[in-house]
């Protein structure tokens, strides 16, 4: 799990009653107890929670058939909520991309609704960015983050509260310490990048958009990536696809979040995630940073996909920041 340093500016302050619309655009709800816990915790935090009529729908592995989930997205857009929050990711958004009414979604965002999610939500986020240039938010999901047993992660809650109250302006973290990093020509340099579009999300989902109308054409951006359950060789293969497609070379920086829940094999013989990082650094002439506190982990920041952000790195301290001017 990532450890955030004092630069992280997500700070929990009690929010008033803000309207959150809960909907299920992808996988069906399998953990009903976690669903109920998530709703109760949001209400306990002072939020006004509205649950979509089909949030609990079931159709094979999906939360309703395609038309049901498509209608849920459009109801979320019409809800007037401050935040439209997915119950969970899994798989299902990609099937809907051709039929989403992007004008409705873009109008909702312009009116103040913030669409928030993770994982399969990456397909929706990048399609919205490609079609409308609107900002969505990479962040928590109801079940996996607010519905956990025990106490939800305090940093996640603080960053979500900052989003609700309009106080969020950035997120900082510590880069991992390494005695020697011969492949990273930027290892000992201060980095400052200004006004670059932040985009990306789940690596496997994003790679699946290459060659489609739903892949944003971002040049001079900051690409952030995370994934779960993917062996390092598969992570490398997907990064290689982004490399050979010419996408990585067009960015100003690559920021890798958390890559978790994979198992190395005896025949890997030392090939691991760091091997992948070292290899990709040798192939691009831009900074490749790691350890961003975002991914399929409890501790996650909230990130504005499609917003212009700045990135600064001094020694091991990294900071992504956007401020109000970039997200409104």
PDB file of C-alpha atoms in Angstrom:
ATOM      1  CA  UNK A   1       0.000   0.000   0.000  1.00  0.00           C
ATOM      2  CA  UNK A   2       1.193   3.522  -0.730  1.00  0.00           C
ATOM      3  CA  UNK A   3       2.307   5.738   2.093  1.00  0.00           C
ATOM      4  CA  UNK A   4       1.391   9.388   1.595  1.00  0.00           C
ATOM      5  CA  UNK A   5       3.636  12.080   2.971  1.00  0.00           C
ATOM      6  CA  UNK A   6       2.687  15.433   4.414  1.00  0.00           C
ATOM      7  CA  UNK A   7       2.426  16.927   0.938  1.00  0.00           C
ATOM      8  CA  UNK A   8      -0.856  15.129   0.401  1.00  0.00           C
ATOM      9  CA  UNK A   9      -3.444  17.881   0.667  1.00  0.00           C
ATOM     10  CA  UNK A  10      -6.523  15.701   0.994  1.00  0.00           C
ATOM     11  CA  UNK A  11      -7.798  16.630   4.442  1.00  0.00           C
ATOM     12  CA  UNK A  12     -11.053  15.430   5.975  1.00  0.00           C
ATOM     13  CA  UNK A  13     -13.457  18.185   6.882  1.00  0.00           C
ATOM     14  CA  UNK A  14     -17.104  17.507   7.631  1.00  0.00           C
ATOM     15  CA  UNK A  15     -19.286  18.055   4.601  1.00  0.00           C
ATOM     16  CA  UNK A  16     -22.856  19.201   4.515  1.00  0.00           C
ATOM     17  CA  UNK A  17     -25.676  17.275   2.828  1.00  0.00           C
ATOM     18  CA  UNK A  18     -24.444  16.844  -0.727  1.00  0.00           C
ATOM     19  CA  UNK A  19     -26.356  14.837  -3.303  1.00  0.00           C
ATOM     20  CA  UNK A  20     -24.759  11.548  -4.397  1.00  0.00           C
ATOM     21  CA  UNK A  21     -26.413   9.401  -7.066  1.00  0.00           C
ATOM     22  CA  UNK A  22     -25.559   5.697  -6.819  1.00  0.00           C
ATOM     23  CA  UNK A  23     -25.857   3.588  -9.978  1.00  0.00           C
ATOM     24  CA  UNK A  24     -24.595   0.276 -11.387  1.00  0.00           C
ATOM     25  CA  UNK A  25     -23.281   0.636 -14.958  1.00  0.00           C
ATOM     26  CA  UNK A  26     -21.123  -2.511 -15.071  1.00  0.00           C
ATOM     27  CA  UNK A  27     -20.934  -5.600 -12.864  1.00  0.00           C
ATOM     28  CA  UNK A  28     -23.827  -6.798 -10.739  1.00  0.00           C
ATOM     29  CA  UNK A  29     -23.742  -6.318  -6.972  1.00  0.00           C
ATOM     30  CA  UNK A  30     -22.492  -9.560  -5.463  1.00  0.00           C
ATOM     31  CA  UNK A  31     -21.881  -8.378  -1.893  1.00  0.00           C
ATOM     32  CA  UNK A  32     -25.214  -7.016  -0.729  1.00  0.00           C
ATOM     33  CA  UNK A  33     -23.947  -6.449   2.801  1.00  0.00           C
ATOM     34  CA  UNK A  34     -21.105  -4.254   1.492  1.00  0.00           C
ATOM     35  CA  UNK A  35     -23.619  -2.348  -0.643  1.00  0.00           C
ATOM     36  CA  UNK A  36     -25.722  -1.576   2.427  1.00  0.00           C
ATOM     37  CA  UNK A  37     -22.656  -0.662   4.485  1.00  0.00           C
ATOM     38  CA  UNK A  38     -21.527   1.743   1.764  1.00  0.00           C
ATOM     39  CA  UNK A  39     -24.878   3.515   1.652  1.00  0.00           C
ATOM     40  CA  UNK A  40     -25.014   3.770   5.449  1.00  0.00           C
ATOM     41  CA  UNK A  41     -21.511   5.209   5.671  1.00  0.00           C
ATOM     42  CA  UNK A  42     -22.158   7.862   3.050  1.00  0.00           C
ATOM     43  CA  UNK A  43     -25.324   8.873   4.875  1.00  0.00           C
ATOM     44  CA  UNK A  44     -23.453   8.929   8.181  1.00  0.00           C
ATOM     45  CA  UNK A  45     -20.951  11.332   6.607  1.00  0.00           C
ATOM     46  CA  UNK A  46     -23.815  13.724   5.956  1.00  0.00           C
ATOM     47  CA  UNK A  47     -24.445  13.068   2.272  1.00  0.00           C
ATOM     48  CA  UNK A  48     -27.860  12.883   0.652  1.00  0.00           C
ATOM     49  CA  UNK A  49     -27.811   9.506  -1.102  1.00  0.00           C
ATOM     50  CA  UNK A  50     -30.101   8.603  -3.994  1.00  0.00           C
ATOM     51  CA  UNK A  51     -30.029   5.040  -5.334  1.00  0.00           C
ATOM     52  CA  UNK A  52     -30.866   4.326  -8.960  1.00  0.00           C
ATOM     53  CA  UNK A  53     -33.957   2.186  -9.461  1.00  0.00           C
ATOM     54  CA  UNK A  54     -31.925  -0.534 -11.199  1.00  0.00           C
ATOM     55  CA  UNK A  55     -28.814  -0.399  -9.028  1.00  0.00           C
ATOM     56  CA  UNK A  56     -29.491  -3.942  -7.770  1.00  0.00           C
ATOM     57  CA  UNK A  57     -30.458  -5.417 -11.156  1.00  0.00           C
ATOM     58  CA  UNK A  58     -28.995  -8.737 -12.302  1.00  0.00           C
ATOM     59  CA  UNK A  59     -28.488 -10.043 -15.827  1.00  0.00           C
ATOM     60  CA  UNK A  60     -25.853 -12.775 -16.014  1.00  0.00           C
ATOM     61  CA  UNK A  61     -22.697 -11.097 -14.649  1.00  0.00           C
ATOM     62  CA  UNK A  62     -24.019  -7.592 -15.323  1.00  0.00           C
ATOM     63  CA  UNK A  63     -26.154  -5.159 -13.333  1.00  0.00           C
ATOM     64  CA  UNK A  64     -28.990  -5.522 -15.813  1.00  0.00           C
ATOM     65  CA  UNK A  65     -28.853  -5.923 -19.572  1.00  0.00           C
ATOM     66  CA  UNK A  66     -27.142  -3.342 -21.747  1.00  0.00           C
ATOM     67  CA  UNK A  67     -30.225  -1.143 -22.130  1.00  0.00           C
ATOM     68  CA  UNK A  68     -30.883  -1.209 -18.388  1.00  0.00           C
ATOM     69  CA  UNK A  69     -27.346  -0.094 -17.554  1.00  0.00           C
ATOM     70  CA  UNK A  70     -27.346   2.476 -20.349  1.00  0.00           C
ATOM     71  CA  UNK A  71     -30.536   3.981 -18.952  1.00  0.00           C
ATOM     72  CA  UNK A  72     -28.917   4.094 -15.504  1.00  0.00           C
ATOM     73  CA  UNK A  73     -26.031   6.170 -16.881  1.00  0.00           C
ATOM     74  CA  UNK A  74     -28.472   8.599 -18.465  1.00  0.00           C
ATOM     75  CA  UNK A  75     -30.524   8.816 -15.251  1.00  0.00           C
ATOM     76  CA  UNK A  76     -27.312   9.602 -13.377  1.00  0.00           C
ATOM     77  CA  UNK A  77     -26.662  12.378 -15.875  1.00  0.00           C
ATOM     78  CA  UNK A  78     -30.187  13.732 -15.403  1.00  0.00           C
ATOM     79  CA  UNK A  79     -30.145  13.442 -11.611  1.00  0.00           C
ATOM     80  CA  UNK A  80     -28.652  16.844 -10.882  1.00  0.00           C
ATOM     81  CA  UNK A  81     -26.462  15.173  -8.264  1.00  0.00           C
ATOM     82  CA  UNK A  82     -23.184  16.641  -7.113  1.00  0.00           C
ATOM     83  CA  UNK A  83     -21.551  13.245  -7.628  1.00  0.00           C
ATOM     84  CA  UNK A  84     -22.608  10.213  -9.650  1.00  0.00           C
ATOM     85  CA  UNK A  85     -20.828   7.269  -7.987  1.00  0.00           C
ATOM     86  CA  UNK A  86     -20.650   3.732  -9.355  1.00  0.00           C
ATOM     87  CA  UNK A  87     -21.429   0.799  -7.086  1.00  0.00           C
ATOM     88  CA  UNK A  88     -18.553  -1.238  -8.568  1.00  0.00           C
ATOM     89  CA  UNK A  89     -16.517  -1.712 -11.715  1.00  0.00           C
ATOM     90  CA  UNK A  90     -15.812  -5.257 -13.001  1.00  0.00           C
ATOM     91  CA  UNK A  91     -16.825  -5.316 -16.680  1.00  0.00           C
ATOM     92  CA  UNK A  92     -19.635  -3.795 -18.702  1.00  0.00           C
ATOM     93  CA  UNK A  93     -18.910  -0.181 -19.649  1.00  0.00           C
ATOM     94  CA  UNK A  94     -17.061  -1.048 -22.858  1.00  0.00           C
ATOM     95  CA  UNK A  95     -20.197  -2.701 -24.279  1.00  0.00           C
ATOM     96  CA  UNK A  96     -22.108   0.561 -23.923  1.00  0.00           C
ATOM     97  CA  UNK A  97     -19.715   3.131 -25.384  1.00  0.00           C
ATOM     98  CA  UNK A  98     -21.341   3.345 -28.816  1.00  0.00           C
ATOM     99  CA  UNK A  99     -24.799   4.049 -27.345  1.00  0.00           C
ATOM    100  CA  UNK A 100     -24.062   6.560 -24.577  1.00  0.00           C
ATOM    101  CA  UNK A 101     -25.587   9.995 -25.123  1.00  0.00           C
ATOM    102  CA  UNK A 102     -22.404  12.005 -24.667  1.00  0.00           C
ATOM    103  CA  UNK A 103     -24.240  15.305 -25.081  1.00  0.00           C
ATOM    104  CA  UNK A 104     -26.335  14.488 -22.016  1.00  0.00           C
ATOM    105  CA  UNK A 105     -23.289  13.414 -20.049  1.00  0.00           C
ATOM    106  CA  UNK A 106     -21.321  16.498 -21.111  1.00  0.00           C
ATOM    107  CA  UNK A 107     -24.227  18.777 -20.198  1.00  0.00           C
ATOM    108  CA  UNK A 108     -24.505  17.135 -16.776  1.00  0.00           C
ATOM    109  CA  UNK A 109     -20.807  17.661 -16.144  1.00  0.00           C
ATOM    110  CA  UNK A 110     -21.067  21.276 -17.264  1.00  0.00           C
ATOM    111  CA  UNK A 111     -23.928  21.705 -14.788  1.00  0.00           C
ATOM    112  CA  UNK A 112     -21.800  20.425 -11.932  1.00  0.00           C
ATOM    113  CA  UNK A 113     -22.237  16.645 -11.720  1.00  0.00           C
ATOM    114  CA  UNK A 114     -18.953  14.857 -11.093  1.00  0.00           C
ATOM    115  CA  UNK A 115     -18.835  11.272 -12.375  1.00  0.00           C
ATOM    116  CA  UNK A 116     -16.591   9.199 -10.097  1.00  0.00           C
ATOM    117  CA  UNK A 117     -15.307   5.628 -10.333  1.00  0.00           C
ATOM    118  CA  UNK A 118     -12.456   3.221 -10.955  1.00  0.00           C
ATOM    119  CA  UNK A 119     -11.479   0.108 -12.889  1.00  0.00           C
ATOM    120  CA  UNK A 120     -13.910  -0.574 -15.763  1.00  0.00           C
ATOM    121  CA  UNK A 121     -15.045   3.043 -15.323  1.00  0.00           C
ATOM    122  CA  UNK A 122     -11.851   3.896 -17.254  1.00  0.00           C
ATOM    123  CA  UNK A 123     -13.672   3.070 -20.514  1.00  0.00           C
ATOM    124  CA  UNK A 124     -16.395   5.617 -19.757  1.00  0.00           C
ATOM    125  CA  UNK A 125     -13.948   8.266 -18.578  1.00  0.00           C
ATOM    126  CA  UNK A 126     -11.793   8.157 -21.649  1.00  0.00           C
ATOM    127  CA  UNK A 127     -14.756   7.954 -24.007  1.00  0.00           C
ATOM    128  CA  UNK A 128     -16.243  11.062 -22.375  1.00  0.00           C
ATOM    129  CA  UNK A 129     -12.898  12.803 -22.702  1.00  0.00           C
ATOM    130  CA  UNK A 130     -12.578  11.800 -26.365  1.00  0.00           C
ATOM    131  CA  UNK A 131     -16.138  12.829 -27.239  1.00  0.00           C
ATOM    132  CA  UNK A 132     -16.716  15.926 -25.075  1.00  0.00           C
ATOM    133  CA  UNK A 133     -13.369  16.956 -23.528  1.00  0.00           C
ATOM    134  CA  UNK A 134     -15.190  16.938 -20.177  1.00  0.00           C
ATOM    135  CA  UNK A 135     -13.596  16.112 -16.840  1.00  0.00           C
ATOM    136  CA  UNK A 136     -14.519  13.000 -14.871  1.00  0.00           C
ATOM    137  CA  UNK A 137     -12.928  11.747 -11.668  1.00  0.00           C
ATOM    138  CA  UNK A 138     -10.908   8.630 -10.968  1.00  0.00           C
ATOM    139  CA  UNK A 139     -11.671   7.702  -7.388  1.00  0.00           C
ATOM    140  CA  UNK A 140     -13.544   5.292  -5.141  1.00  0.00           C
ATOM    141  CA  UNK A 141     -16.479   2.998  -5.802  1.00  0.00           C
ATOM    142  CA  UNK A 142     -19.302   2.475  -3.327  1.00  0.00           C
ATOM    143  CA  UNK A 143     -18.838  -1.197  -2.485  1.00  0.00           C
ATOM    144  CA  UNK A 144     -15.077  -1.676  -2.568  1.00  0.00           C
ATOM    145  CA  UNK A 145     -14.254   1.553  -0.737  1.00  0.00           C
ATOM    146  CA  UNK A 146     -17.159   2.712   1.424  1.00  0.00           C
ATOM    147  CA  UNK A 147     -18.643  -0.759   1.882  1.00  0.00           C
ATOM    148  CA  UNK A 148     -15.591  -2.462   3.362  1.00  0.00           C
ATOM    149  CA  UNK A 149     -15.764  -4.330   6.642  1.00  0.00           C
ATOM    150  CA  UNK A 150     -14.192  -2.340   9.410  1.00  0.00           C
ATOM    151  CA  UNK A 151     -13.259   1.294   8.849  1.00  0.00           C
ATOM    152  CA  UNK A 152     -12.886   2.775   5.335  1.00  0.00           C
ATOM    153  CA  UNK A 153      -9.492   4.241   4.510  1.00  0.00           C
ATOM    154  CA  UNK A 154      -9.234   7.734   5.986  1.00  0.00           C
ATOM    155  CA  UNK A 155      -7.218   9.188   3.106  1.00  0.00           C
ATOM    156  CA  UNK A 156      -9.733   7.905   0.581  1.00  0.00           C
ATOM    157  CA  UNK A 157     -12.563   9.444   2.607  1.00  0.00           C
ATOM    158  CA  UNK A 158     -10.695  12.732   2.972  1.00  0.00           C
ATOM    159  CA  UNK A 159     -10.018  13.022  -0.740  1.00  0.00           C
ATOM    160  CA  UNK A 160     -13.634  12.182  -1.573  1.00  0.00           C
ATOM    161  CA  UNK A 161     -14.797  14.801   0.937  1.00  0.00           C
ATOM    162  CA  UNK A 162     -12.499  17.344  -0.713  1.00  0.00           C
ATOM    163  CA  UNK A 163     -14.160  16.548  -4.032  1.00  0.00           C
ATOM    164  CA  UNK A 164     -17.627  17.005  -2.553  1.00  0.00           C
ATOM    165  CA  UNK A 165     -16.750  20.311  -0.885  1.00  0.00           C
ATOM    166  CA  UNK A 166     -14.713  21.648  -3.789  1.00  0.00           C
ATOM    167  CA  UNK A 167     -11.515  21.854  -1.721  1.00  0.00           C
ATOM    168  CA  UNK A 168      -9.433  19.303  -3.588  1.00  0.00           C
ATOM    169  CA  UNK A 169      -6.523  20.824  -5.448  1.00  0.00           C
ATOM    170  CA  UNK A 170      -3.961  18.048  -5.743  1.00  0.00           C
ATOM    171  CA  UNK A 171      -2.297  14.998  -4.274  1.00  0.00           C
ATOM    172  CA  UNK A 172       1.262  14.262  -3.242  1.00  0.00           C
ATOM    173  CA  UNK A 173       3.199  11.098  -2.559  1.00  0.00           C
ATOM    174  CA  UNK A 174       6.684   9.722  -1.936  1.00  0.00           C
ATOM    175  CA  UNK A 175       8.601   8.014  -4.694  1.00  0.00           C
ATOM    176  CA  UNK A 176      10.220   4.718  -3.646  1.00  0.00           C
ATOM    177  CA  UNK A 177      13.830   4.782  -2.534  1.00  0.00           C
ATOM    178  CA  UNK A 178      16.368   2.992  -4.701  1.00  0.00           C
ATOM    179  CA  UNK A 179      20.126   2.954  -4.216  1.00  0.00           C
ATOM    180  CA  UNK A 180      20.769   2.936  -7.943  1.00  0.00           C
ATOM    181  CA  UNK A 181      18.515   3.676 -10.884  1.00  0.00           C
ATOM    182  CA  UNK A 182      20.692   3.585 -13.966  1.00  0.00           C
ATOM    183  CA  UNK A 183      17.754   3.341 -16.353  1.00  0.00           C
ATOM    184  CA  UNK A 184      16.054   6.512 -15.155  1.00  0.00           C
ATOM    185  CA  UNK A 185      17.867   9.510 -16.586  1.00  0.00           C
ATOM    186  CA  UNK A 186      15.583  11.784 -14.518  1.00  0.00           C
ATOM    187  CA  UNK A 187      16.321  10.111 -11.183  1.00  0.00           C
ATOM    188  CA  UNK A 188      18.437  12.933  -9.756  1.00  0.00           C
ATOM    189  CA  UNK A 189      16.720  15.855 -11.462  1.00  0.00           C
ATOM    190  CA  UNK A 190      13.949  18.107 -10.303  1.00  0.00           C
ATOM    191  CA  UNK A 191      10.913  17.794 -12.578  1.00  0.00           C
ATOM    192  CA  UNK A 192       8.320  20.441 -13.266  1.00  0.00           C
ATOM    193  CA  UNK A 193       5.591  20.025 -15.871  1.00  0.00           C
ATOM    194  CA  UNK A 194       2.853  22.610 -16.244  1.00  0.00           C
ATOM    195  CA  UNK A 195      -0.618  22.516 -17.837  1.00  0.00           C
ATOM    196  CA  UNK A 196      -0.591  18.937 -19.077  1.00  0.00           C
ATOM    197  CA  UNK A 197      -3.823  16.963 -19.489  1.00  0.00           C
ATOM    198  CA  UNK A 198      -4.101  14.171 -16.921  1.00  0.00           C
ATOM    199  CA  UNK A 199      -5.596  11.025 -18.363  1.00  0.00           C
ATOM    200  CA  UNK A 200      -5.488   7.234 -18.187  1.00  0.00           C
ATOM    201  CA  UNK A 201      -6.768   4.840 -15.546  1.00  0.00           C
ATOM    202  CA  UNK A 202      -6.863   1.060 -15.626  1.00  0.00           C
ATOM    203  CA  UNK A 203      -4.180  -0.201 -18.000  1.00  0.00           C
ATOM    204  CA  UNK A 204      -6.029  -3.215 -19.426  1.00  0.00           C
ATOM    205  CA  UNK A 205      -9.210  -1.237 -20.053  1.00  0.00           C
ATOM    206  CA  UNK A 206      -7.324   1.662 -21.634  1.00  0.00           C
ATOM    207  CA  UNK A 207      -5.347  -0.589 -23.977  1.00  0.00           C
ATOM    208  CA  UNK A 208      -8.660  -2.055 -25.136  1.00  0.00           C
ATOM    209  CA  UNK A 209      -9.638   1.382 -26.485  1.00  0.00           C
ATOM    210  CA  UNK A 210      -6.652   1.734 -28.829  1.00  0.00           C
ATOM    211  CA  UNK A 211      -7.825   2.163 -32.412  1.00  0.00           C
ATOM    212  CA  UNK A 212     -11.386   3.049 -31.385  1.00  0.00           C
ATOM    213  CA  UNK A 213     -13.204   6.428 -31.416  1.00  0.00           C
ATOM    214  CA  UNK A 214     -13.170   6.292 -27.607  1.00  0.00           C
ATOM    215  CA  UNK A 215      -9.406   6.566 -27.158  1.00  0.00           C
ATOM    216  CA  UNK A 216      -8.457  10.184 -26.441  1.00  0.00           C
ATOM    217  CA  UNK A 217      -5.750  11.642 -28.650  1.00  0.00           C
ATOM    218  CA  UNK A 218      -3.701  13.358 -25.984  1.00  0.00           C
ATOM    219  CA  UNK A 219      -0.355  14.939 -26.783  1.00  0.00           C
ATOM    220  CA  UNK A 220       1.816  16.472 -24.084  1.00  0.00           C
ATOM    221  CA  UNK A 221      -0.251  14.859 -21.361  1.00  0.00           C
ATOM    222  CA  UNK A 222       0.451  13.041 -18.113  1.00  0.00           C
ATOM    223  CA  UNK A 223      -0.654   9.424 -18.403  1.00  0.00           C
ATOM    224  CA  UNK A 224      -1.451   7.624 -15.147  1.00  0.00           C
ATOM    225  CA  UNK A 225      -1.993   3.862 -15.030  1.00  0.00           C
ATOM    226  CA  UNK A 226      -2.902   1.121 -12.539  1.00  0.00           C
ATOM    227  CA  UNK A 227      -4.098  -2.475 -12.648  1.00  0.00           C
ATOM    228  CA  UNK A 228      -4.964  -5.519 -10.577  1.00  0.00           C
ATOM    229  CA  UNK A 229      -4.375  -9.221 -11.032  1.00  0.00           C
ATOM    230  CA  UNK A 230      -2.009  -8.780 -13.986  1.00  0.00           C
ATOM    231  CA  UNK A 231       1.381 -10.516 -13.922  1.00  0.00           C
ATOM    232  CA  UNK A 232       4.291  -8.140 -14.667  1.00  0.00           C
ATOM    233  CA  UNK A 233       4.858  -9.696 -18.098  1.00  0.00           C
ATOM    234  CA  UNK A 234       1.266  -8.870 -19.035  1.00  0.00           C
ATOM    235  CA  UNK A 235       1.722  -5.349 -17.670  1.00  0.00           C
ATOM    236  CA  UNK A 236       4.814  -5.024 -19.850  1.00  0.00           C
ATOM    237  CA  UNK A 237       2.960  -6.371 -22.873  1.00  0.00           C
ATOM    238  CA  UNK A 238       0.212  -3.776 -22.484  1.00  0.00           C
ATOM    239  CA  UNK A 239       2.705  -0.961 -21.932  1.00  0.00           C
ATOM    240  CA  UNK A 240       4.500  -2.161 -25.060  1.00  0.00           C
ATOM    241  CA  UNK A 241       1.266  -1.841 -27.008  1.00  0.00           C
ATOM    242  CA  UNK A 242       0.945   1.762 -25.841  1.00  0.00           C
ATOM    243  CA  UNK A 243       4.598   2.259 -26.787  1.00  0.00           C
ATOM    244  CA  UNK A 244       4.305   0.789 -30.280  1.00  0.00           C
ATOM    245  CA  UNK A 245       1.071   2.706 -30.886  1.00  0.00           C
ATOM    246  CA  UNK A 246       3.090   5.892 -30.397  1.00  0.00           C
ATOM    247  CA  UNK A 247       1.080   6.959 -27.376  1.00  0.00           C
ATOM    248  CA  UNK A 248       3.786   6.951 -24.700  1.00  0.00           C
ATOM    249  CA  UNK A 249       6.232   9.074 -26.688  1.00  0.00           C
ATOM    250  CA  UNK A 250       3.614  11.824 -27.031  1.00  0.00           C
ATOM    251  CA  UNK A 251       3.280  12.286 -23.263  1.00  0.00           C
ATOM    252  CA  UNK A 252       5.260  14.524 -20.927  1.00  0.00           C
ATOM    253  CA  UNK A 253       5.283  11.953 -18.132  1.00  0.00           C
ATOM    254  CA  UNK A 254       3.991   8.530 -17.177  1.00  0.00           C
ATOM    255  CA  UNK A 255       2.812   8.003 -13.610  1.00  0.00           C
ATOM    256  CA  UNK A 256       2.311   4.438 -12.453  1.00  0.00           C
ATOM    257  CA  UNK A 257      -0.055   3.775  -9.586  1.00  0.00           C
ATOM    258  CA  UNK A 258      -0.581   0.524  -7.745  1.00  0.00           C
ATOM    259  CA  UNK A 259      -0.270  -2.810  -9.563  1.00  0.00           C
ATOM    260  CA  UNK A 260      -1.506  -5.464  -7.159  1.00  0.00           C
ATOM    261  CA  UNK A 261      -2.778  -9.010  -6.598  1.00  0.00           C
ATOM    262  CA  UNK A 262      -0.510 -10.934  -8.933  1.00  0.00           C
ATOM    263  CA  UNK A 263       1.723 -13.913  -8.183  1.00  0.00           C
ATOM    264  CA  UNK A 264       5.252 -14.367  -9.471  1.00  0.00           C
ATOM    265  CA  UNK A 265       6.352 -17.801 -10.677  1.00  0.00           C
ATOM    266  CA  UNK A 266       9.617 -19.637  -9.983  1.00  0.00           C
ATOM    267  CA  UNK A 267      10.597 -19.409 -13.638  1.00  0.00           C
ATOM    268  CA  UNK A 268      10.376 -15.597 -13.523  1.00  0.00           C
ATOM    269  CA  UNK A 269      13.857 -15.746 -11.966  1.00  0.00           C
ATOM    270  CA  UNK A 270      13.918 -12.128 -10.829  1.00  0.00           C
ATOM    271  CA  UNK A 271      11.624 -10.684 -13.481  1.00  0.00           C
ATOM    272  CA  UNK A 272       9.178  -8.549 -11.537  1.00  0.00           C
ATOM    273  CA  UNK A 273       7.278  -5.278 -11.668  1.00  0.00           C
ATOM    274  CA  UNK A 274      10.455  -3.246 -11.213  1.00  0.00           C
ATOM    275  CA  UNK A 275      11.880  -5.049 -14.255  1.00  0.00           C
ATOM    276  CA  UNK A 276       8.960  -3.698 -16.252  1.00  0.00           C
ATOM    277  CA  UNK A 277       9.495  -0.177 -14.929  1.00  0.00           C
ATOM    278  CA  UNK A 278      13.189  -0.301 -15.779  1.00  0.00           C
ATOM    279  CA  UNK A 279      12.466  -1.573 -19.286  1.00  0.00           C
ATOM    280  CA  UNK A 280       9.838   1.037 -20.129  1.00  0.00           C
ATOM    281  CA  UNK A 281      12.126   3.775 -18.791  1.00  0.00           C
ATOM    282  CA  UNK A 282      14.772   2.620 -21.232  1.00  0.00           C
ATOM    283  CA  UNK A 283      12.325   3.044 -24.126  1.00  0.00           C
ATOM    284  CA  UNK A 284      10.966   6.545 -23.523  1.00  0.00           C
ATOM    285  CA  UNK A 285      12.709   9.861 -22.980  1.00  0.00           C
ATOM    286  CA  UNK A 286      10.237  11.138 -20.405  1.00  0.00           C
ATOM    287  CA  UNK A 287       9.921  10.683 -16.635  1.00  0.00           C
ATOM    288  CA  UNK A 288       8.313   7.424 -15.508  1.00  0.00           C
ATOM    289  CA  UNK A 289       7.228   7.806 -11.887  1.00  0.00           C
ATOM    290  CA  UNK A 290       5.865   5.107  -9.603  1.00  0.00           C
ATOM    291  CA  UNK A 291       3.927   4.635  -6.378  1.00  0.00           C
ATOM    292  CA  UNK A 292       1.016   6.993  -7.111  1.00  0.00           C
ATOM    293  CA  UNK A 293      -1.566   6.234  -4.402  1.00  0.00           C
ATOM    294  CA  UNK A 294      -4.271   5.100  -6.777  1.00  0.00           C
ATOM    295  CA  UNK A 295      -5.497   1.704  -7.882  1.00  0.00           C
ATOM    296  CA  UNK A 296      -7.293  -1.333  -6.490  1.00  0.00           C
ATOM    297  CA  UNK A 297      -6.094  -0.525  -2.989  1.00  0.00           C
ATOM    298  CA  UNK A 298      -7.790   1.033   0.062  1.00  0.00           C
ATOM    299  CA  UNK A 299      -5.646   4.192   0.045  1.00  0.00           C
ATOM    300  CA  UNK A 300      -6.496   6.135  -3.077  1.00  0.00           C
ATOM    301  CA  UNK A 301      -6.567   9.771  -4.062  1.00  0.00           C
ATOM    302  CA  UNK A 302      -9.161  11.318  -6.391  1.00  0.00           C
ATOM    303  CA  UNK A 303      -7.863  12.451  -9.790  1.00  0.00           C
ATOM    304  CA  UNK A 304      -9.452  14.706 -12.451  1.00  0.00           C
ATOM    305  CA  UNK A 305      -9.295  12.835 -15.750  1.00  0.00           C
ATOM    306  CA  UNK A 306      -9.160  15.358 -18.585  1.00  0.00           C
ATOM    307  CA  UNK A 307      -8.079  18.306 -16.452  1.00  0.00           C
ATOM    308  CA  UNK A 308      -4.921  20.295 -17.009  1.00  0.00           C
ATOM    309  CA  UNK A 309      -2.580  19.599 -14.128  1.00  0.00           C
ATOM    310  CA  UNK A 310       0.956  20.368 -13.067  1.00  0.00           C
ATOM    311  CA  UNK A 311       3.492  17.834 -11.838  1.00  0.00           C
ATOM    312  CA  UNK A 312       6.491  18.613  -9.688  1.00  0.00           C
ATOM    313  CA  UNK A 313       9.129  16.270  -8.308  1.00  0.00           C
ATOM    314  CA  UNK A 314      11.886  17.240  -5.884  1.00  0.00           C
ATOM    315  CA  UNK A 315      14.042  14.337  -4.767  1.00  0.00           C
ATOM    316  CA  UNK A 316      11.462  11.761  -3.633  1.00  0.00           C
ATOM    317  CA  UNK A 317       8.557  14.164  -3.182  1.00  0.00           C
ATOM    318  CA  UNK A 318       6.044  14.155  -6.032  1.00  0.00           C
ATOM    319  CA  UNK A 319       3.001  16.384  -6.345  1.00  0.00           C
ATOM    320  CA  UNK A 320       0.167  16.499  -8.871  1.00  0.00           C
ATOM    321  CA  UNK A 321      -1.931  19.617  -8.553  1.00  0.00           C
ATOM    322  CA  UNK A 322      -4.724  21.252 -10.472  1.00  0.00           C
ATOM    323  CA  UNK A 323      -6.578  23.811  -8.382  1.00  0.00           C
ATOM    324  CA  UNK A 324     -10.019  25.217  -9.053  1.00  0.00           C
ATOM    325  CA  UNK A 325      -9.119  26.988 -12.279  1.00  0.00           C
ATOM    326  CA  UNK A 326      -8.336  23.691 -14.003  1.00  0.00           C
ATOM    327  CA  UNK A 327     -11.448  21.768 -13.014  1.00  0.00           C
ATOM    328  CA  UNK A 328     -14.267  24.255 -13.411  1.00  0.00           C
TER     329      UNK A 328
END
